[in-house]
Amino acid sequence: MEVKEALFMNRGEGENSYAQNSSFTQKVASMTMPVLENAVETLFSKDFHLLQALNVVDLGCATSPNTFTVISTIKRMMEKKCRELNCQTLELQVYLNDLPGNDFNTLFKGLLSKVVVGNKCEEVSCYVMGVPGSFHGRLFPRNSLRLVHSCYSAHWLSQAPKGLTSREGLALNRRKIYISKTSPLVVREAYLSQFHEDFTMFLNARSQEVVPNGCMVLILPGRQSSNPSSMESCFTWELLAIAIGELVSQGLIDEDKLDTFNVPSYFPSLEEVKDIVERDGSFTIDHMVGFELDTPQMQENDKWVRVEKLAKAVRAFTEPIISNQFGHEIMDKLYDKFTYIVVSDLEGKIPKTTSIVLVLSKIIG
Amino acid sequence: MEVKEALFMNRGEGENSYAQNSSFTQKVASMTMPVLENAVETLFSKDFHLLQALNVVDLGCATSPNTFTVISTIKRMMEKKCRELNCQTLELQVYLNDLPGNDFNTLFKGLLSKVVVGNKCEEVSCYVMGVPGSFHGRLFPRNSLRLVHSCYSAHWLSQAPKGLTSREGLALNRRKIYISKTSPLVVREAYLSQFHEDFTMFLNARSQEVVPNGCMVLILPGRQSSNPSSMESCFTWELLAIAIGELVSQGLIDEDKLDTFNVPSYFPSLEEVKDIVERDGSFTIDHMVGFELDTPQMQENDKWVRVEKLAKAVRAFTEPIISNQFGHEIMDKLYDKFTYIVVSDLEGKIPKTTSIVLVLSKIIG
């Protein structure tokens, strides 16, 4: 499986689409908005009067309304600064990036109905472009970005961790699709190693694209615990693996397909992220914090309603990569099974999710 | 009808898609390739050693392989220059623009299979982005483009010409959808006036976006004749109007729908284009020429095969806007009727099409 081709959020604007089922990342984005506002303030305080245009990218933007909130926030901050500094029209160039499989048609359609694009007699003229490609490699010319934003994207890996089959060709993470309590140590090591490699490539590419003093605001799902198999970070994949396992027992999915599949995603700890940034050495850490958040579905009192909504949200971001491995025809059954397990085994209790917020500045020289 | 929403080339990669039916514009693009090569040469001869990256846009790129040929041509020229000047890696940033209704998903899919994107150890690293929006307005920050390319796009109007109903509310271009021999003078005037307004907006927007000394290579369909109702420029719309008229006679289309519809497209003469550029005054004309070309279908000996292929090509670029007015359900019948008329009335003779090639330089200061 080529991750570049199989990894995207559910397309379109229908019932199962990511566009309709991304309330959690929207909640995260609104919680972290002050951090983004502060980053724009800081850019202005440095040398913004020198600029013709502020070039910003949202990496892994998907098709969620989230990315429009990000654009609006930056634009609003620029308008405020524009008034404070009594300057002429400023220009904002926003790049929206995701893998080529992302539904850019839906993204652009939503964009033009929600964001004022062009120079429509406003203080800040806003120009938006879509950039298809992997953020693990270069996407932009040298020194062409001043601000990088990414929310719930940088945890996706460029490939499933390597080395998860034995010399004899046996799967080492049987019956699981991510790190689990029962996974052997080699699985944890392989995941951390792949994340280390990928996040280093991410930082390396950005270090060439971001101007000195430029800023990155990265928000990624992670964990407070040093244990990578804690429920806080494994919940979704653990429960999906159990659901897939039951379909294997029913003869609906080939066991081998489950045993050989490992999700290209990793929820790091704060220390792991800090370690990689420091080893890379191109950026300084201005701010780093982890915070816990309930999923929005927890507001529902009825456990069935709650978990059905959760299953829709999970489906919106997991279905393309899961169906690529296990087949489209089994998806309805799989997410029904997922719902049933969360309700019956966990009584509808959904653990909090930890987010890591990271503000980095590009080192000069 | 909002032209911005209804105007796009047939989506996807299927039988009727523009991606599969754009051999004519591909022929035009390959004929005009030397002009584009020369434009890149000239840019280098001016001040390219100062640049970090060459920023290029292809306006109205649609989903045709055409736009990949354009990128490859520019890249190849840069590689040549890179060797001649013995310089380090150069960077090419290509923007692909079209209206938001364009199928960017198909465009990006084709792109990544045909163009080497990113910095893959080549002499020229190439970064490609999609820009949804109308080229009649601003799309980019000030001074952010060095080279503008547009092939068979700038003839599309931002709206149908105004003033084509009488004070009493009667349609003035009855039974026609474009300028025709039987159209009253007011129709010709309205079309020229709308093209004048739109092409002036086009030049005005570009004059802000293109750096001084920057270059535009524009190729648009036009006419050698001073008469705007000559078959050379009216063929497609005239024949479609006759076909629609027959479906009206059969009671399959409401007459009023035909009478009130005018296509937002204009095939200008060389003099008209020259006049608008000179009045605008932001660009000098470095090169301007018109040339005639047979459609690729003329190679077919059998007139039915020839015209059926022509009808497919015509359908690929006219169907979305035509079906928006007359309904999707009638489209198969309409293009069959079109085929029948061209074969029976014209014996399958397809007139040559005139293309206008225009190379403009942005005036300094």
XYZ file of C-alpha atoms in Angstrom:
730
model
C 0.000 0.000 0.000
C 1.265 3.458 -0.933
C 0.282 5.697 1.985
C 0.334 8.725 -0.337
C -2.505 7.221 -2.335
C -4.536 5.517 0.375
C -4.432 8.189 3.065
C -7.098 10.852 2.923
C -10.158 11.912 4.862
C -13.601 10.793 3.611
C -14.451 12.850 0.542
C -17.407 15.019 -0.389
C -19.964 16.578 1.923
C -22.207 13.574 2.600
C -23.189 11.853 5.847
C -19.849 10.055 6.294
C -17.648 12.858 4.940
C -14.864 14.437 6.942
C -16.293 17.859 6.041
C -19.400 16.929 8.097
C -17.611 14.979 10.838
C -14.644 16.916 12.122
C -16.047 18.545 15.252
C -13.161 17.276 17.384
C -10.405 18.928 15.359
C -12.577 22.042 15.187
C -12.690 22.047 18.981
C -8.914 21.618 19.117
C -8.442 24.430 16.596
C -10.638 26.804 18.565
C -8.811 25.928 21.817
C -5.457 26.672 20.208
C -6.548 29.824 18.383
C -4.893 32.136 20.968
C -1.568 30.408 20.242
C -1.977 31.116 16.527
C -2.998 34.726 17.219
C 0.057 35.164 19.369
C 2.283 33.737 16.626
C 0.961 36.307 14.127
C 1.514 39.107 16.688
C 5.091 37.953 17.165
C 5.768 37.890 13.411
C 4.573 41.480 13.151
C 6.691 42.531 16.091
C 9.765 41.133 14.329
C 9.948 42.597 10.861
C 6.602 42.529 9.217
C 6.777 46.111 7.990
C 9.318 44.813 5.486
C 6.896 42.412 3.891
C 4.808 42.655 0.788
C 2.816 39.569 1.621
C 2.503 37.149 4.510
C 2.895 33.604 3.171
C 1.220 30.965 5.268
C 0.615 27.254 4.837
C -1.867 24.950 6.541
C -0.295 21.498 6.216
C -2.694 18.556 6.045
C -5.721 20.824 5.726
C -8.119 18.051 4.572
C -11.617 19.356 3.775
C -12.661 20.483 7.214
C -14.100 23.939 7.999
C -11.134 24.052 10.343
C -8.822 25.381 7.703
C -11.213 28.279 6.996
C -11.136 29.166 10.697
C -7.346 29.229 10.519
C -7.400 31.561 7.503
C -9.987 33.839 9.134
C -7.997 34.018 12.368
C -4.794 35.034 10.605
C -6.664 37.537 8.446
C -8.379 39.085 11.468
C -5.044 39.464 13.278
C -3.521 41.102 10.214
C -6.439 43.535 9.977
C -5.946 44.454 13.617
C -2.233 45.039 13.044
C -2.985 46.953 9.872
C -5.093 49.408 11.872
C -2.604 49.631 14.744
C 0.306 50.314 12.409
C -1.858 52.486 10.161
C -0.514 50.716 7.109
C -1.864 50.284 3.598
C -3.491 47.109 2.385
C -1.590 44.008 3.413
C -1.584 40.816 1.415
C -2.070 37.308 2.719
C -1.102 34.316 0.600
C -2.445 31.073 2.047
C -1.377 27.656 0.820
C -3.646 24.728 1.689
C -1.710 21.483 1.581
C -2.704 17.858 1.691
C -1.897 14.591 -0.084
C -3.062 14.374 -3.722
C -5.896 12.011 -2.728
C -7.488 14.794 -0.666
C -10.755 16.156 -2.025
C -9.524 19.565 -3.175
C -12.727 20.115 -5.190
C -14.816 20.077 -2.009
C -12.191 22.145 -0.193
C -12.234 24.885 -2.858
C -16.029 24.883 -3.037
C -16.292 25.376 0.732
C -13.502 27.904 0.726
C -15.062 30.320 -1.704
C -18.347 30.307 0.155
C -16.723 30.967 3.526
C -13.634 33.106 3.058
C -13.418 36.434 1.255
C -10.779 35.707 -1.357
C -9.103 38.241 -3.647
C -8.798 41.982 -3.141
C -12.386 42.914 -2.399
C -11.740 46.389 -0.978
C -10.694 44.961 2.368
C -7.710 45.873 4.495
C -6.200 42.455 3.915
C -6.355 40.895 0.457
C -6.346 37.131 0.708
C -5.095 34.759 -1.995
C -5.579 31.031 -1.495
C -3.932 28.124 -3.313
C -4.049 24.341 -2.955
C -0.807 22.392 -2.731
C -1.016 18.635 -3.371
C 1.877 16.638 -1.965
C 3.474 15.027 1.062
C 4.747 17.291 3.831
C 7.451 14.719 4.518
C 9.209 16.187 1.493
C 9.685 19.658 0.037
C 6.533 21.431 -1.126
C 7.750 25.018 -1.574
C 10.749 26.987 -2.853
C 13.441 27.990 -0.374
C 12.576 30.809 2.023
C 9.045 31.195 0.777
C 7.052 30.715 3.988
C 6.723 32.901 7.047
C 4.132 30.946 9.013
C 3.363 27.220 9.039
C 0.248 25.827 10.684
C -0.699 22.193 11.031
C -3.449 20.696 13.151
C -3.779 16.932 13.646
C -1.700 15.996 10.599
C 1.970 15.638 11.520
C 1.249 12.381 13.383
C 0.532 10.602 10.073
C 3.525 8.580 8.930
C 4.874 8.343 5.390
C 4.570 4.553 5.574
C 3.713 1.776 8.002
C 6.671 1.117 10.339
C 9.311 -1.123 8.786
C 10.448 -4.435 10.241
C 7.138 -5.696 11.552
C 7.553 -9.145 10.036
C 9.994 -11.761 11.336
C 12.781 -13.269 9.215
C 10.443 -16.152 8.520
C 7.904 -13.701 7.139
C 5.567 -13.913 10.122
C 3.638 -10.848 11.251
C 4.941 -9.498 14.561
C 1.890 -7.442 15.522
C -0.758 -10.139 15.175
C -4.423 -9.213 15.645
C -3.478 -5.552 16.152
C -3.186 -2.580 13.802
C -1.267 -0.207 16.103
C 0.736 -0.427 19.317
C -1.275 -2.389 21.853
C -0.687 -3.693 25.386
C -0.020 -7.141 23.932
C 2.300 -5.920 21.151
C 5.941 -7.044 21.473
C 8.552 -4.379 22.234
C 9.755 -4.380 18.616
C 6.406 -2.880 17.566
C 6.814 0.109 19.889
C 10.375 0.596 18.707
C 9.410 0.384 15.037
C 6.657 2.975 15.475
C 8.878 5.416 17.359
C 11.648 4.915 14.832
C 9.306 5.623 11.887
C 7.923 8.726 13.599
C 11.457 9.893 14.340
C 12.415 9.473 10.686
C 9.260 11.131 9.335
C 9.101 14.054 11.757
C 12.787 14.718 11.092
C 12.058 14.799 7.332
C 9.151 17.135 8.079
C 11.393 19.520 10.046
C 14.160 19.303 7.482
C 11.872 20.217 4.581
C 10.326 23.103 6.534
C 13.721 24.388 7.646
C 14.501 25.040 3.977
C 11.126 26.586 3.175
C 10.624 28.815 6.208
C 12.448 32.165 6.327
C 14.742 32.882 9.296
C 12.605 34.024 12.238
C 9.592 32.405 10.590
C 7.245 30.457 12.799
C 5.519 27.060 12.973
C 2.415 26.318 15.036
C 1.985 22.546 15.153
C -0.818 20.770 16.955
C -0.717 17.013 17.022
C -2.429 14.256 18.923
C -0.109 12.668 21.459
C 0.069 11.401 24.991
C 1.028 12.571 28.487
C 2.037 9.058 29.471
C 5.454 7.665 28.628
C 3.700 4.392 27.816
C 2.769 4.272 24.105
C 0.142 1.588 24.700
C -1.936 3.647 27.137
C -5.598 3.939 26.153
C -5.261 7.725 25.877
C -3.355 7.285 22.604
C -4.460 3.835 21.379
C -8.214 3.970 21.857
C -9.391 4.308 18.247
C -6.999 1.812 16.662
C -7.309 -0.665 19.538
C -11.089 -0.730 19.268
C -10.996 -0.900 15.478
C -8.576 -3.854 15.731
C -10.985 -5.653 18.060
C -13.863 -4.969 15.656
C -11.823 -6.199 12.669
C -10.809 -9.248 14.740
C -14.459 -10.142 15.287
C -15.119 -9.907 11.548
C -12.115 -12.209 11.041
C -13.685 -14.703 13.484
C -16.903 -14.526 11.462
C -14.935 -15.358 8.317
C -15.716 -11.986 6.751
C -12.112 -10.766 6.712
C -8.993 -12.781 5.944
C -6.877 -13.144 9.125
C -3.680 -12.469 7.245
C -4.991 -9.071 6.169
C -5.395 -8.076 9.798
C -2.072 -9.498 10.974
C -0.011 -7.731 8.299
C -1.666 -4.324 8.565
C -0.226 -1.535 10.710
C -1.657 1.960 10.672
C 0.743 4.710 9.462
C 0.073 6.978 12.424
C 1.806 7.627 15.742
C 0.768 9.500 18.877
C 4.055 10.702 20.398
C 4.780 11.852 23.927
C 5.871 15.451 24.568
C 9.386 14.240 25.359
C 9.681 12.343 22.080
C 8.630 15.416 20.090
C 10.995 17.670 22.054
C 13.862 15.253 21.501
C 13.370 15.158 17.709
C 13.109 18.957 17.393
C 16.276 19.437 19.439
C 18.242 16.838 17.501
C 17.199 18.428 14.201
C 18.399 21.812 15.434
C 16.786 24.079 12.810
C 14.064 25.408 15.086
C 13.908 26.621 18.672
C 10.953 25.667 20.850
C 9.165 28.875 21.880
C 6.239 27.117 23.495
C 5.220 23.538 24.138
C 2.279 22.206 26.071
C 0.033 19.168 26.224
C -3.641 19.351 27.126
C -6.459 16.866 27.491
C -9.808 17.211 25.824
C -13.049 15.256 25.879
C -14.434 14.357 22.479
C -17.470 16.535 21.655
C -19.608 13.373 21.615
C -19.234 13.100 25.415
C -21.880 15.832 25.685
C -24.491 13.279 24.627
C -26.187 11.613 27.601
C -27.456 8.583 25.738
C -24.556 6.187 25.288
C -25.840 4.825 21.972
C -26.264 8.285 20.474
C -22.851 9.251 21.827
C -21.018 6.261 20.408
C -22.821 6.355 17.071
C -21.634 9.941 16.656
C -18.142 8.914 17.696
C -18.188 6.085 15.140
C -19.125 8.564 12.391
C -16.238 10.829 13.369
C -13.818 7.881 13.496
C -15.093 6.597 10.164
C -14.559 9.999 8.523
C -10.809 9.904 9.134
C -10.092 6.160 9.139
C -12.310 4.709 6.395
C -10.159 5.379 3.307
C -7.047 3.731 4.716
C -8.971 0.931 6.443
C -11.098 0.138 3.383
C -7.995 0.153 1.190
C -6.784 -2.823 3.231
C -10.010 -4.624 4.111
C -12.399 -3.753 1.271
C -15.178 -1.202 0.849
C -17.976 -3.747 1.125
C -17.269 -4.528 4.788
C -17.157 -0.933 6.064
C -20.767 -0.553 7.267
C -20.446 -3.776 9.262
C -17.085 -2.748 10.679
C -18.169 0.613 12.068
C -21.398 -0.924 13.420
C -19.250 -3.498 15.204
C -16.992 -0.720 16.515
C -20.056 1.078 17.903
C -21.361 -2.067 19.535
C -18.031 -2.826 21.228
C -17.593 0.693 22.616
C -21.123 0.649 24.020
C -21.112 -2.880 25.413
C -17.513 -3.331 26.583
C -16.718 0.244 27.626
C -20.276 1.324 28.455
C -19.841 4.184 26.019
C -16.952 5.719 27.938
C -14.619 7.529 25.557
C -11.231 8.483 27.026
C -9.928 12.034 26.759
C -7.469 12.779 23.960
C -4.178 14.562 24.534
C -3.085 17.271 22.115
C 0.445 18.627 21.894
C 0.828 22.284 20.948
C 4.212 23.297 19.664
C 5.403 26.743 18.610
C 8.754 26.740 16.827
C 10.913 29.563 15.479
C 13.315 29.086 12.605
C 16.864 29.708 13.768
C 18.671 32.518 11.933
C 21.660 31.610 9.793
C -26.549 31.911 -14.402
C -23.289 32.599 -12.587
C -20.562 31.953 -15.166
C -18.081 31.263 -12.349
C -20.151 28.273 -11.294
C -21.369 26.961 -14.637
C -18.200 27.286 -16.679
C -15.802 24.382 -16.574
C -14.555 21.648 -18.857
C -16.127 18.173 -18.567
C -14.801 16.563 -15.396
C -13.060 13.270 -14.697
C -11.222 11.044 -17.147
C -14.163 9.292 -18.820
C -15.228 9.122 -22.466
C -16.686 12.645 -22.557
C -14.086 14.247 -20.280
C -11.959 17.178 -21.334
C -8.893 15.260 -20.110
C -9.569 12.711 -22.887
C -10.792 15.165 -25.529
C -8.452 18.097 -25.796
C -6.299 17.142 -28.769
C -6.915 20.489 -30.476
C -5.549 22.636 -27.661
C -2.679 20.159 -27.332
C -1.889 20.762 -30.998
C -2.048 24.519 -30.443
C 0.202 24.221 -27.394
C 2.798 22.198 -29.276
C 2.730 24.682 -32.198
C 3.333 27.588 -29.829
C 5.973 25.857 -27.703
C 8.863 27.731 -29.407
C 7.232 31.015 -28.365
C 7.127 29.859 -24.750
C 10.730 28.627 -24.933
C 11.796 31.969 -26.285
C 9.972 33.771 -23.479
C 11.875 31.760 -20.856
C 15.177 32.502 -22.671
C 14.371 36.197 -22.613
C 13.566 36.163 -18.890
C 16.951 34.589 -18.187
C 18.721 37.107 -20.376
C 17.184 39.923 -18.330
C 17.897 39.296 -14.683
C 17.296 35.731 -13.784
C 20.529 35.351 -11.858
C 18.874 37.498 -9.213
C 16.076 35.068 -8.648
C 15.553 32.419 -6.045
C 12.615 30.918 -7.854
C 10.824 31.394 -11.159
C 7.110 31.879 -10.460
C 4.857 30.897 -13.312
C 1.100 30.608 -13.727
C -0.947 28.738 -16.303
C -4.294 30.553 -16.338
C -7.354 28.485 -17.222
C -5.395 25.233 -17.105
C -8.491 22.958 -17.001
C -7.604 19.259 -16.698
C -5.850 18.767 -19.998
C -2.400 17.148 -20.381
C -1.620 20.473 -22.014
C -0.728 22.107 -18.762
C 1.811 19.344 -18.022
C 3.456 20.027 -21.392
C 3.707 23.687 -20.431
C 5.360 22.833 -17.105
C 7.762 20.385 -18.762
C 8.732 22.916 -21.429
C 9.555 25.608 -18.888
C 11.439 23.129 -16.722
C 13.475 21.860 -19.679
C 14.418 25.416 -20.664
C 15.478 26.167 -17.103
C 17.619 23.032 -17.007
C 19.312 24.112 -20.231
C 19.990 27.568 -18.811
C 21.153 26.044 -15.549
C 23.835 24.112 -17.438
C 24.806 27.064 -19.633
C 25.169 29.393 -16.661
C 26.687 26.643 -14.541
C 24.412 27.564 -11.676
C 23.188 25.631 -8.663
C 19.734 24.134 -8.435
C 17.041 26.495 -9.634
C 13.513 26.449 -8.324
C 10.322 26.568 -10.341
C 7.023 27.422 -8.672
C 4.071 26.706 -10.952
C 0.549 27.868 -10.195
C -2.275 26.109 -12.046
C -5.351 28.305 -12.166
C -8.928 27.726 -13.167
C -12.427 28.528 -11.918
C -13.459 26.727 -8.702
C -15.743 24.394 -10.682
C -12.704 22.933 -12.461
C -11.858 19.352 -11.560
C -8.691 19.988 -9.561
C -8.768 16.429 -8.171
C -8.280 14.986 -11.660
C -5.727 17.672 -12.473
C -3.599 16.856 -9.412
C -3.884 13.118 -10.019
C -2.639 13.510 -13.599
C 0.006 15.980 -12.544
C 1.774 13.756 -10.078
C 1.940 10.889 -12.535
C 3.392 13.048 -15.303
C 5.571 15.764 -13.824
C 8.457 15.295 -11.410
C 7.377 17.459 -8.508
C 9.490 18.407 -5.485
C 13.261 18.427 -5.202
C 14.112 14.968 -6.470
C 17.840 15.510 -7.041
C 17.197 17.308 -10.316
C 18.711 20.529 -11.569
C 15.345 22.248 -11.355
C 13.102 21.596 -8.366
C 9.482 22.039 -9.316
C 6.682 22.993 -6.918
C 3.114 22.986 -8.205
C -0.004 24.551 -6.669
C -3.628 24.890 -7.748
C -5.291 28.298 -7.669
C -9.099 28.352 -7.811
C -10.586 31.647 -8.955
C -11.438 33.935 -11.848
C -8.572 35.467 -13.820
C -10.774 38.500 -14.413
C -9.851 39.504 -10.876
C -6.749 39.337 -8.704
C -5.447 35.862 -7.894
C -1.954 36.602 -6.529
C -0.113 39.092 -4.324
C 1.548 42.083 -5.964
C 4.741 41.401 -7.913
C 4.625 37.681 -7.357
C 4.698 36.376 -10.944
C 7.448 36.405 -13.530
C 5.791 34.445 -16.327
C 2.106 34.082 -17.210
C 0.889 31.479 -19.689
C -2.648 30.988 -20.905
C -3.842 28.843 -23.790
C -7.427 28.996 -25.046
C -8.836 30.556 -21.875
C -8.771 34.353 -22.083
C -11.605 34.329 -24.644
C -14.076 33.197 -21.958
C -16.100 36.120 -20.637
C -16.983 36.803 -17.008
C -20.664 36.928 -17.969
C -22.923 36.828 -21.013
C -22.903 40.216 -22.775
C -25.234 42.739 -21.187
C -28.093 44.471 -22.995
C -29.263 41.601 -25.160
C -32.924 42.091 -24.278
C -35.047 44.988 -25.546
C -36.768 47.476 -23.237
C -39.886 45.369 -23.594
C -37.950 42.381 -22.308
C -37.682 40.656 -25.681
C -34.582 38.658 -26.566
C -32.492 40.408 -29.228
C -30.476 37.385 -30.370
C -33.350 35.012 -31.095
C -32.581 31.426 -32.105
C -28.844 32.062 -31.695
C -26.415 31.605 -28.809
C -23.497 33.652 -30.179
C -22.910 36.231 -32.902
C -24.427 34.942 -36.130
C -24.926 36.309 -39.644
C -28.559 37.046 -38.776
C -27.786 38.678 -35.402
C -28.592 42.403 -35.193
C -25.660 44.828 -34.882
C -26.343 45.335 -31.165
C -25.314 41.708 -30.545
C -21.883 42.235 -32.118
C -21.433 45.437 -30.170
C -22.467 43.844 -26.886
C -20.014 40.966 -27.358
C -17.101 43.234 -28.246
C -17.942 45.527 -25.355
C -18.019 42.622 -22.873
C -14.716 41.258 -24.194
C -13.196 44.732 -23.960
C -14.307 45.041 -20.349
C -13.167 41.531 -19.371
C -9.825 41.525 -21.164
C -9.078 44.936 -19.645
C -9.827 43.515 -16.182
C -7.575 40.571 -17.027
C -4.695 42.888 -18.005
C -5.265 45.136 -15.028
C -5.126 42.265 -12.534
C -1.991 40.826 -14.169
C -0.300 44.216 -14.294
C -0.373 44.226 -10.484
C 0.754 40.629 -10.115
C 3.530 40.476 -12.708
C 6.936 41.941 -11.812
C 8.399 44.667 -14.060
C 9.993 43.014 -17.102
C 7.881 39.924 -16.448
C 6.288 38.246 -19.414
C 2.902 36.940 -20.580
C 2.405 34.354 -23.331
C -1.284 34.337 -24.249
C -2.814 32.118 -26.893
C -6.467 32.608 -27.649
C -8.868 31.568 -30.356
C -9.742 34.465 -32.625
C -10.241 35.422 -36.232
C -8.305 36.892 -39.159
C -11.462 38.431 -40.573
C -12.781 41.748 -39.338
C -16.254 40.215 -39.547
C -17.206 38.631 -36.194
C -19.869 36.452 -37.807
C -17.477 34.657 -40.170
C -17.629 30.863 -39.917
C -13.976 30.754 -38.852
C -14.963 32.054 -35.416
C -18.657 31.107 -35.125
C -18.666 27.510 -36.314
C -19.163 25.656 -33.015
C -21.770 27.950 -31.483
C -23.613 28.443 -34.788
C -23.969 24.698 -35.306
C -24.922 24.105 -31.675
C -27.603 26.825 -31.996
C -29.029 25.081 -35.066
C -29.043 21.759 -33.203
C -30.728 23.323 -30.160
C -33.211 25.013 -32.536
C -34.208 21.638 -33.961
C -34.793 20.279 -30.456
C -36.957 23.357 -29.801
C -38.983 22.536 -32.937
C -39.434 19.004 -31.616
C -40.784 20.428 -28.359
C -37.853 19.033 -26.364
C -36.449 22.419 -25.364
C -38.375 25.538 -24.386
C -37.936 28.223 -27.079
C -37.464 30.939 -24.504
C -34.457 29.104 -23.086
C -32.756 29.279 -26.458
C -33.681 32.888 -27.186
C -32.391 34.225 -23.871
C -29.107 32.297 -23.805
C -25.850 33.816 -25.039
C -22.536 32.058 -24.621
C -19.947 33.892 -22.446
C -17.160 33.554 -24.998
C -15.727 35.802 -27.710
C -13.318 35.176 -30.576
C -11.619 38.542 -31.133
C -9.712 39.794 -34.165
C -6.000 40.614 -33.863
C -6.803 44.326 -34.144
C -9.319 44.191 -31.300
C -6.797 42.480 -29.009
C -4.037 44.930 -29.977
C -6.329 47.882 -29.327
C -7.249 46.696 -25.810
C -3.621 45.994 -24.826
C -2.526 49.429 -26.053
C -5.354 51.244 -24.291
C -4.548 49.444 -21.037
C -0.911 50.504 -21.319
C 0.650 48.215 -18.698
C 2.254 45.836 -21.182
C 4.171 46.233 -24.428
C 3.512 43.847 -27.306
C 6.747 41.962 -28.043
C 5.191 39.581 -30.530
C 1.758 39.069 -32.039
C 0.676 36.690 -34.755
C -2.404 34.827 -35.936
C -2.269 31.378 -37.501
C -4.797 28.950 -38.914
C -5.014 25.325 -37.926
C -7.111 22.369 -38.996
C -8.796 20.479 -36.189
C -7.028 17.133 -35.592
C -10.270 15.364 -36.600
C -9.725 16.460 -40.230
C -7.169 13.635 -40.504
C -10.055 11.160 -40.499
C -11.168 10.218 -44.008
C -14.584 8.939 -43.059
C -16.829 11.942 -42.493
C -18.930 10.212 -39.823
C -15.888 9.162 -37.804
C -14.453 12.651 -38.247
C -17.552 14.492 -37.068
C -18.263 12.099 -34.216
C -14.771 12.807 -32.892
C -15.336 16.528 -33.377
C -18.626 16.302 -31.468
C -16.831 14.622 -28.552
C -14.240 17.389 -28.473
C -16.941 20.074 -28.669
C -18.964 18.347 -25.973
C -15.948 18.223 -23.635
C -15.681 22.009 -23.479
C -19.295 23.090 -24.062
C -21.413 20.572 -22.147
C -21.256 22.023 -18.613
C -22.383 25.498 -19.654
C -24.875 24.227 -22.238
C -26.430 21.667 -19.885
C -26.667 24.290 -17.144
C -29.077 26.162 -19.428
C -30.859 23.358 -21.273
C -30.742 20.414 -18.851
C -28.515 17.352 -18.524
C -31.121 14.932 -19.840
C -31.080 16.377 -23.367
C -27.303 16.354 -23.881
C -26.912 13.008 -25.695
C -29.627 14.018 -28.159
C -28.114 17.459 -28.652
C -24.614 16.303 -29.561
C -26.040 13.560 -31.800
C -28.050 16.254 -33.580
C -24.924 18.417 -33.849
C -23.068 15.498 -35.457
C -25.885 14.846 -37.895
C -26.062 18.496 -38.991
C -22.305 18.813 -39.559
C -22.280 15.627 -41.632
C -25.448 16.259 -43.644
C -25.413 20.045 -44.115
C -21.659 20.637 -44.281
C -20.651 17.215 -45.593
C -18.338 16.892 -42.626
C -16.252 19.909 -43.577
C -14.825 21.570 -40.485
C -13.379 25.052 -41.032
C -9.888 25.913 -39.829
C -9.585 27.721 -36.503
C -7.514 30.868 -36.045
C -5.302 31.209 -32.981
C -3.806 34.479 -31.791
C -0.401 34.313 -30.107
C 0.528 37.272 -27.988
C 3.750 37.896 -26.076
C 3.587 40.840 -23.681
C 6.194 42.418 -21.409
C 5.287 44.270 -18.254
C 6.349 47.891 -18.529
C 8.824 49.029 -15.852
C 7.680 51.637 -13.349
